[in-house]
Coordinates of C-alpha atoms in Angstrom, one line a residue:
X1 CA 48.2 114.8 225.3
X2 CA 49.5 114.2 229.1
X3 CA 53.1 113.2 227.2
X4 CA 53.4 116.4 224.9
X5 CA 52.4 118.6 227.8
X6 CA 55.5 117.1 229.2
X7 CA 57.8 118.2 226.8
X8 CA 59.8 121.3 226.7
X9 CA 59.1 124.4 224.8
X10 CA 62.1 124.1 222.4
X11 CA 60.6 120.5 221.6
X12 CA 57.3 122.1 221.0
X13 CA 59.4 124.6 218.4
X14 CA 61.4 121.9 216.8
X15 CA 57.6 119.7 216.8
X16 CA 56.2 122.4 214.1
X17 CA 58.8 122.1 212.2
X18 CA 59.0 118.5 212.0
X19 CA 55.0 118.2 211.7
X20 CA 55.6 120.5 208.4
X21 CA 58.3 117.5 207.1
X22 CA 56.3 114.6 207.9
X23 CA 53.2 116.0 206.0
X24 CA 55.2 116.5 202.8
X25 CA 57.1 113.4 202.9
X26 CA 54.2 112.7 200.2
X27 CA 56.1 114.9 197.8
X28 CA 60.0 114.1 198.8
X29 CA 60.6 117.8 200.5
X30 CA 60.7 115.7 204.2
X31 CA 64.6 117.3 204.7
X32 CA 63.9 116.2 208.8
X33 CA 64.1 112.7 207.6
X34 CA 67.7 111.7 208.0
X35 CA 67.3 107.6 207.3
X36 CA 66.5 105.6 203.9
X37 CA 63.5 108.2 203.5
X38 CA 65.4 111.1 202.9
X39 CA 65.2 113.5 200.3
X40 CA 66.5 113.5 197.0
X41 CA 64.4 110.4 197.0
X42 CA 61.6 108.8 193.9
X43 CA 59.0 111.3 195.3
X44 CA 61.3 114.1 195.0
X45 CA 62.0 113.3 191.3
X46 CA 58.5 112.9 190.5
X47 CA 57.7 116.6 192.0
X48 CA 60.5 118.0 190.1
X49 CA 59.4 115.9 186.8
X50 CA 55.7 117.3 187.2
X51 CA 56.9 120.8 187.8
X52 CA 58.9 120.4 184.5
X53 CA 55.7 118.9 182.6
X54 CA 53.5 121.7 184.1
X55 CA 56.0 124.1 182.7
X56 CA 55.9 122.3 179.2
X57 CA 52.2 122.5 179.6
X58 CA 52.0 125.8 179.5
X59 CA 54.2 126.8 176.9
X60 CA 52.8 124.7 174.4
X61 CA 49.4 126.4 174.3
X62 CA 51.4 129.8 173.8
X63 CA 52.8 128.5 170.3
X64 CA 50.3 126.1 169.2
X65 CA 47.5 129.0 169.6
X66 CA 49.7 131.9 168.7
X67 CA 46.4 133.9 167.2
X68 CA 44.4 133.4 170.5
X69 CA 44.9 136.0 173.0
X70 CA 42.9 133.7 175.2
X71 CA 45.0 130.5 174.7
X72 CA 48.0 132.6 175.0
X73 CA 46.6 134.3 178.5
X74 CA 46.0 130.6 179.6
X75 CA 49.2 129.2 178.8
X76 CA 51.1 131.9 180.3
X77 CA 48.9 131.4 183.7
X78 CA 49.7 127.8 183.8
X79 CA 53.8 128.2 183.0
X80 CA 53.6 131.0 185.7
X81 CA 51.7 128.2 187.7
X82 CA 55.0 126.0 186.8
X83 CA 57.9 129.1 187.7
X84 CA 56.5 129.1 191.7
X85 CA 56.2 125.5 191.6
X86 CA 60.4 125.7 191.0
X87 CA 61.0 128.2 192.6
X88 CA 59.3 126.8 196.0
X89 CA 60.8 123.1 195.2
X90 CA 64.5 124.9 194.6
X91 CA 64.1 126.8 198.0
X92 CA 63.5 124.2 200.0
X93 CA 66.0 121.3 198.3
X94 CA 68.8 123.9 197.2
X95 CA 69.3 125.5 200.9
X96 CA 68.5 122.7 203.0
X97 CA 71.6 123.6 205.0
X98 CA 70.3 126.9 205.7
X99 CA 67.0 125.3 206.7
X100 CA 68.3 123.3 208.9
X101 CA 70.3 126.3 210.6
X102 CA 67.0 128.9 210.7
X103 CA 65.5 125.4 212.7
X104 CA 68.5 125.1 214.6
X105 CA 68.3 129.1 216.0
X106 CA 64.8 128.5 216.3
X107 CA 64.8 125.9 218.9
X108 CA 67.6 127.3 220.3
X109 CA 66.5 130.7 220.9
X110 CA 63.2 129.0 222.9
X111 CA 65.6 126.8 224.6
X112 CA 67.4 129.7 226.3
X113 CA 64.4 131.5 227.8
X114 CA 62.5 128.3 228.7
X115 CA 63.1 129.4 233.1
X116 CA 61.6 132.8 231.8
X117 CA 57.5 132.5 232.5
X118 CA 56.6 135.5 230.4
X119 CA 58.6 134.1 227.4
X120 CA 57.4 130.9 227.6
X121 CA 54.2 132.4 227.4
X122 CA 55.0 134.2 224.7
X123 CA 56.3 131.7 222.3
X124 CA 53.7 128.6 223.6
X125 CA 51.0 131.4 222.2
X126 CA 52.9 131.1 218.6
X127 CA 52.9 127.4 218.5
X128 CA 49.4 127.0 219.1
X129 CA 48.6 129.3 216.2
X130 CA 51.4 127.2 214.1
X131 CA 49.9 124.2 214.9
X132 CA 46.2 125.2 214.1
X133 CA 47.6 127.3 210.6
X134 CA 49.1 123.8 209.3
X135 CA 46.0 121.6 208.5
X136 CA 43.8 124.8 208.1
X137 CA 45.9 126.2 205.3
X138 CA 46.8 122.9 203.7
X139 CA 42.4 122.6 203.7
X140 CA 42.4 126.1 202.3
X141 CA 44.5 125.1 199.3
X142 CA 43.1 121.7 199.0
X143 CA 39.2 123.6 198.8
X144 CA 41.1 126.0 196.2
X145 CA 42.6 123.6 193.7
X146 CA 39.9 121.3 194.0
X147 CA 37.2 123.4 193.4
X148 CA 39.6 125.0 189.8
X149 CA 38.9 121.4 189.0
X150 CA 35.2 120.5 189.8
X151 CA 34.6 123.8 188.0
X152 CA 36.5 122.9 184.7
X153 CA 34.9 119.7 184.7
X154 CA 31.2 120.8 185.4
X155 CA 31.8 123.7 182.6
X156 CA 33.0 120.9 180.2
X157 CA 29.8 118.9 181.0
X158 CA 27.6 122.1 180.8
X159 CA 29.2 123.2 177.1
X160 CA 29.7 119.5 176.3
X161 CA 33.3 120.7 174.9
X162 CA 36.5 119.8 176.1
X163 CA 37.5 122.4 178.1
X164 CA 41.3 122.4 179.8
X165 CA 42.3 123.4 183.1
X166 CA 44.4 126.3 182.7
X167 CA 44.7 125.9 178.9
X168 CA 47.6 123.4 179.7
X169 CA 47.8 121.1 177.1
X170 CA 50.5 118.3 176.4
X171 CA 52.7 118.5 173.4
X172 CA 53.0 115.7 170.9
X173 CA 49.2 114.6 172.0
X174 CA 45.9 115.0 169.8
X175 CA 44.0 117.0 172.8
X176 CA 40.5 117.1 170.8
X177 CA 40.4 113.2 171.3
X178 CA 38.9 111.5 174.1
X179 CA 41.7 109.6 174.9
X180 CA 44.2 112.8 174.6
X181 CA 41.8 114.4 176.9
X182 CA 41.5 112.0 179.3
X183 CA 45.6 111.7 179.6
X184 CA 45.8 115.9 179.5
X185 CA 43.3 116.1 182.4
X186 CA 44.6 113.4 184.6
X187 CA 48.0 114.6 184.1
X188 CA 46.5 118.0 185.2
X189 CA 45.0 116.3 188.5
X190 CA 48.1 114.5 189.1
X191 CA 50.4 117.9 189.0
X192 CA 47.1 119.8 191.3
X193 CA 47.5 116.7 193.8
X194 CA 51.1 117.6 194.4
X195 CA 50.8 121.5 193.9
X196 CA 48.8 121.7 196.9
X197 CA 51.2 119.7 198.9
X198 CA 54.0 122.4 197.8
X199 CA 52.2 125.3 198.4
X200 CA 51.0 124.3 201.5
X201 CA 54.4 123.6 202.2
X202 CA 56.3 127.0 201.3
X203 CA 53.3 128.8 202.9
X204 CA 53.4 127.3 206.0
X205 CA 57.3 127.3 206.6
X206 CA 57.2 131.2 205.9
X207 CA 54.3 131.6 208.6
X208 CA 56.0 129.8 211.1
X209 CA 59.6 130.8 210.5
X210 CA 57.4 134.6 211.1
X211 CA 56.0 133.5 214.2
X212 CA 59.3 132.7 215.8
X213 CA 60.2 135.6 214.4
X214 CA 57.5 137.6 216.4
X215 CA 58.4 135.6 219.6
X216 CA 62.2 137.0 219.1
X217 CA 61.3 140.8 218.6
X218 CA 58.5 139.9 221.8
X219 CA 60.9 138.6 223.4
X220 CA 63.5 141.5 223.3
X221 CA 60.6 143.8 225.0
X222 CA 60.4 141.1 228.1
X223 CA 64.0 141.1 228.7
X224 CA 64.1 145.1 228.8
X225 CA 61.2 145.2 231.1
X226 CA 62.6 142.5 234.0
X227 CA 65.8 144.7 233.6
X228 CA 63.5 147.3 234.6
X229 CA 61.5 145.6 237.5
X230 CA 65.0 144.7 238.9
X231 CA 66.8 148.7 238.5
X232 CA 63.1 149.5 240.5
X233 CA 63.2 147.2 243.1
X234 CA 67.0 146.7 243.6
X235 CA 68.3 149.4 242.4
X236 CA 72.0 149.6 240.5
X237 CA 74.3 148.7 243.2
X238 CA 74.5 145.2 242.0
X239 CA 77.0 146.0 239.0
X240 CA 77.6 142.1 238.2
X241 CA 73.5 141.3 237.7
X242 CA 73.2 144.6 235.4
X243 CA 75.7 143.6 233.7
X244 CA 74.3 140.0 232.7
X245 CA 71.0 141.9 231.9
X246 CA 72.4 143.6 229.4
X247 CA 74.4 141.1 227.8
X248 CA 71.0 139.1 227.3
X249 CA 69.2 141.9 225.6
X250 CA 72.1 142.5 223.8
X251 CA 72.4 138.4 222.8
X252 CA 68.9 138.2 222.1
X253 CA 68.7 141.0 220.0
X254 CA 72.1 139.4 217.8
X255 CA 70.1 136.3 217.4
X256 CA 67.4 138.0 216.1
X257 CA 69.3 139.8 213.7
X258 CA 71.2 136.5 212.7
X259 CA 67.8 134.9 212.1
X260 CA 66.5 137.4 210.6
X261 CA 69.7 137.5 207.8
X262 CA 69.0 134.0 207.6
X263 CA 65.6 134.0 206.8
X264 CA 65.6 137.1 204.1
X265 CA 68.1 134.8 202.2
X266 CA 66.1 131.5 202.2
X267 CA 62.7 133.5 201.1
X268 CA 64.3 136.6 199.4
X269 CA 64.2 135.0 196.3
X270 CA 61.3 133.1 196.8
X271 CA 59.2 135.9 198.1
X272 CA 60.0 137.8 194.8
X273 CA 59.3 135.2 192.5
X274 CA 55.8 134.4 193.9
X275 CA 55.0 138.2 194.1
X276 CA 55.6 139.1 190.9
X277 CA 54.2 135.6 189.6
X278 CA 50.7 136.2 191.3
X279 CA 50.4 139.6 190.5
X280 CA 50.6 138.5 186.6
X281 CA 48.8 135.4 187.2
X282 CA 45.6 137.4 189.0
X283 CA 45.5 140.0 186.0
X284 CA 45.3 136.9 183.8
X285 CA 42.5 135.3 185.7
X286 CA 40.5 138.0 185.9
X287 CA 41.3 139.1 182.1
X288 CA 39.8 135.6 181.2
X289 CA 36.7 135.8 183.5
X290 CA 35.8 139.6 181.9
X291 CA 36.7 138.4 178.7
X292 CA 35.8 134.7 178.3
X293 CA 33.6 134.0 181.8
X294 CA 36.5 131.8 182.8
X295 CA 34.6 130.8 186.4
X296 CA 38.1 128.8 187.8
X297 CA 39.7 132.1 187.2
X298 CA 37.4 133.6 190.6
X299 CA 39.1 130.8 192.6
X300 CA 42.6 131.3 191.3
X301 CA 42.1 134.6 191.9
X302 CA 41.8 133.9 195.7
X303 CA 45.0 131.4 195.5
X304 CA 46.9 133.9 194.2
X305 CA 45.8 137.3 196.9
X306 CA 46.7 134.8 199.2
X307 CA 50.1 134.5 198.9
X308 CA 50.3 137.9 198.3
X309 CA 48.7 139.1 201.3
X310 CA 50.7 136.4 203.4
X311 CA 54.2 137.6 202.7
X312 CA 53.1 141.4 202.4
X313 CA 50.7 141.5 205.8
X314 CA 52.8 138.9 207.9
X315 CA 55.9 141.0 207.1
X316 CA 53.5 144.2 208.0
X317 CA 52.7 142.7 211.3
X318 CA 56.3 141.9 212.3
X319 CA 57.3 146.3 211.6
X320 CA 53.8 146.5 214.2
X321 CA 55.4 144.4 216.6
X322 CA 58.9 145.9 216.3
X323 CA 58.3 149.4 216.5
X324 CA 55.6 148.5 220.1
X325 CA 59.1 146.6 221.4
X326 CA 61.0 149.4 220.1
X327 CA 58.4 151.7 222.6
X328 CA 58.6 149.4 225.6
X329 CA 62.1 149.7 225.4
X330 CA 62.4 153.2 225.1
X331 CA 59.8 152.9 227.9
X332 CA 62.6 151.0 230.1
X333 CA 63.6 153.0 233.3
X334 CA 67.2 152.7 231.7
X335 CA 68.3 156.2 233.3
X336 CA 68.6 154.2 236.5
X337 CA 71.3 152.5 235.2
X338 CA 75.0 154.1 235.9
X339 CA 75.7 156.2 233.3
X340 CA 78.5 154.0 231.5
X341 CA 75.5 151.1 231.5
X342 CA 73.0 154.1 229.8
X343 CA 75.2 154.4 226.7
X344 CA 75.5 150.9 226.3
X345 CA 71.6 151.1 226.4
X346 CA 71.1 153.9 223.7
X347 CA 73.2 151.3 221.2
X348 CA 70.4 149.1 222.1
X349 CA 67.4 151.5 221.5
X350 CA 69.5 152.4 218.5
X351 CA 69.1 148.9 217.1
X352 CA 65.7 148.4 217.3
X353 CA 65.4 151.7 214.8
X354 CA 67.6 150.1 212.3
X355 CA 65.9 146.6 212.6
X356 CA 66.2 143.4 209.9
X357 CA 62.9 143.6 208.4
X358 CA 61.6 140.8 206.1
X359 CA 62.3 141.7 202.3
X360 CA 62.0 140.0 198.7
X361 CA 65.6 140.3 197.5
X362 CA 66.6 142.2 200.1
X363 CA 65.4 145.8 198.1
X364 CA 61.5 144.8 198.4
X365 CA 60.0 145.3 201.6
X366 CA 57.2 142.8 202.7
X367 CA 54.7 145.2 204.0
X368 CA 51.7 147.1 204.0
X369 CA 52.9 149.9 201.4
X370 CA 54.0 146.9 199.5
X371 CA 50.4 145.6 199.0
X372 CA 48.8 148.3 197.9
X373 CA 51.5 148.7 195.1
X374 CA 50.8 145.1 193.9
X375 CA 47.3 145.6 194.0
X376 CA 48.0 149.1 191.5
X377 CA 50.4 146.8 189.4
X378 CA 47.6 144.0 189.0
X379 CA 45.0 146.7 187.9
X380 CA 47.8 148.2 185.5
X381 CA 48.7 144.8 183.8
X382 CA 44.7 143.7 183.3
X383 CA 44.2 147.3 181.8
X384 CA 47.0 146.1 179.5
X385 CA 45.5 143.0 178.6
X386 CA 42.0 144.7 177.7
X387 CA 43.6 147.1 175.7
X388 CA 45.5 144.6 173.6
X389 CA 42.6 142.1 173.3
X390 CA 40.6 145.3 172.0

């Protein structure tokens, strides 16, 4: 403890970061490792062969069970299960450049401000919540998936049938016998065992890549309020210092924007994909539990909101935060500056109305408003399904 209160602040960034690569060096998304460990490596194969298999898993249902609505629910649930598997395994490995740049302006951004006390306070406050939300969500999703399976397996004891999480089911295999059952299921707890791995994963580099996020637009506000303090106690005489004030605010916010670009195109995609995946995939779940008492389908249910509510709310806290720094600025005594300085500082209120706000695709916002539209969707597409299945 005595040596990591040593460290710098910008270490302490980088740290979360690097904490995040070491725990999935499990499934080969470790893209910090830079020796014989790293990625593409065996694991990495292996996550991309399960994803594949989980995919295969739940189309076969969906053709083999044609006249079963329910089989065909449950098939689609577990291929939609397999799409944000991809989709979260192809963000990280396909753009590891871009990773390694968000990182990069990450630490770098912390490393600039490090002789500024109110900043430092600022972003030591977000790495303490970044370093409690890593093992607290991987235990959420660990608690989630696990109990899908306990469920499955106590239902299957209960009914004495043999029951399949999901409805996956392996093609080419005789499923009704023991030993087809046997190889489905642990095939099933093989591809849950690395699933929560992944989704702790993607989950976790979204919430931290927002929390340095929210220590940039913080950040923005500090800078405009010493410029402040200094026009009150100093007044504008000192031309040379105003001027360096300025160009700060005015760096800081172009770093901000540049990260901000930079993070809308490593989780734009993604962000859509797992919306509109979960939104399906919760209609599903709770078309089976009305229909067929499908009791995983409460917990999957509660996966699912999840990662809703985490893109839509964390993006919904960052427009909070901007428009309170876009106040504090406005606040700014700014009119004490000479009046070539004050239009340089309306381009800088200006900014902060027109600020890079995180979006799915760049057309979706992540918000509040967002939200409430999926949960309307989700209610839409399980009236569907009850309408068909009557």
């Amino acid at each position: 403890m005595a040596e990591n209160s040593q460290k710098s602040l910008s270490w302490k960034c980088w740290d979360t970061y690097v904490q995040l690569s070491n725990s999935v060096r499990f499934i080969g998304c470790n893209i910090l490792d830079f020796d014989d460990r790293a990625p593409p490596n065996i694991y990495t194969y292996l996550t991309i062969t399960l994803t594949l298999v989980c995919g295969i898993m739940g189309i076969t249902p969906i053709f083999r069970f044609s006249n079963s609505l329910g089989s065909i629910a449950e098939g689609m649930f577990t291929f939609a299960l397999a799409v944000q598997a991809g989709t979260k395994v192809y963000m990280i490995m396909s753009a590891k450049d871009l990773c390694y740049e968000i990182l990069n302006q990450a630490q770098t951004f912390v490393a600039e401000f490090e002789d500024n006390p109110k900043v430092c306070k600022i972003f030591q406050k977000y790495i303490e919540i970044c370093n409690w939300w890593r093992p607290n969500i991987f235990r959420f999703y660990a608690f989630i998936i696990s109990m899908m399976t306990i469920m499955c397996i106590a239902v299957s004891v209960y009914t004495r049938t043999k029951i399949f999480p999901f409805g996956g089911i392996l093609p080419f295999l005789d499923h009704q016998s023991n030993i087809g059952y046997v190889v489905n299921f642990v095939t099933y707890v093989l591809i849950s065992l690395y699933g929560t791995y992944g989704y702790f994963a993607s989950d976790y580099y979204y919430l931290n890549a927002m929390a340095t996020a929210y220590g940039h637009i913080e950040t923005i506000a500090v800078v405009c309020e010493d410029l402040t303090a200094y026009l009150e106690q100093h007044g504008s005489d000192d031309i040379q210092k105003i001027n360096h004030s300025i160009a700060l605010i005015i760096k800081t916010q172009h770093n901000h924007s540049k990260f901000m670009n930079n993070l809308n195109k490593q989780f734009g995609f993604h962000s859509f994909v797992i919306i509109t995946s979960s939104m399906v995939c919760i209609a599903i779940a709770m078309f089976l539990a009305i229909q067929y008492g499908w009791i995983s389908g409460v917990f999957a249910i509660g996966l699912f909101l999840w990662q809703i509510s985490t893109l839509c709310f964390v993006g919904g806290i960052y427009l909070i935060k901007a428009d309170n720094t876009q106040i504090k600025v406005i606040k700014t005594k700014w009119y004490l500056l000479p009046v070539k300085k004050q239009k340089m500082f309306v381009c800088i209120i200006q900014y902060l109305q027109n600020v890079k706000e995180p979006t799915a695709l760049s057309h979706f916002q992540l918000n509040f408003n967002t939200f409430v539209l999926c949960l309307k969707t989700m209610y839409q597409l399980l009236m569907l399904l009850l309408n068909v299945s009557n």
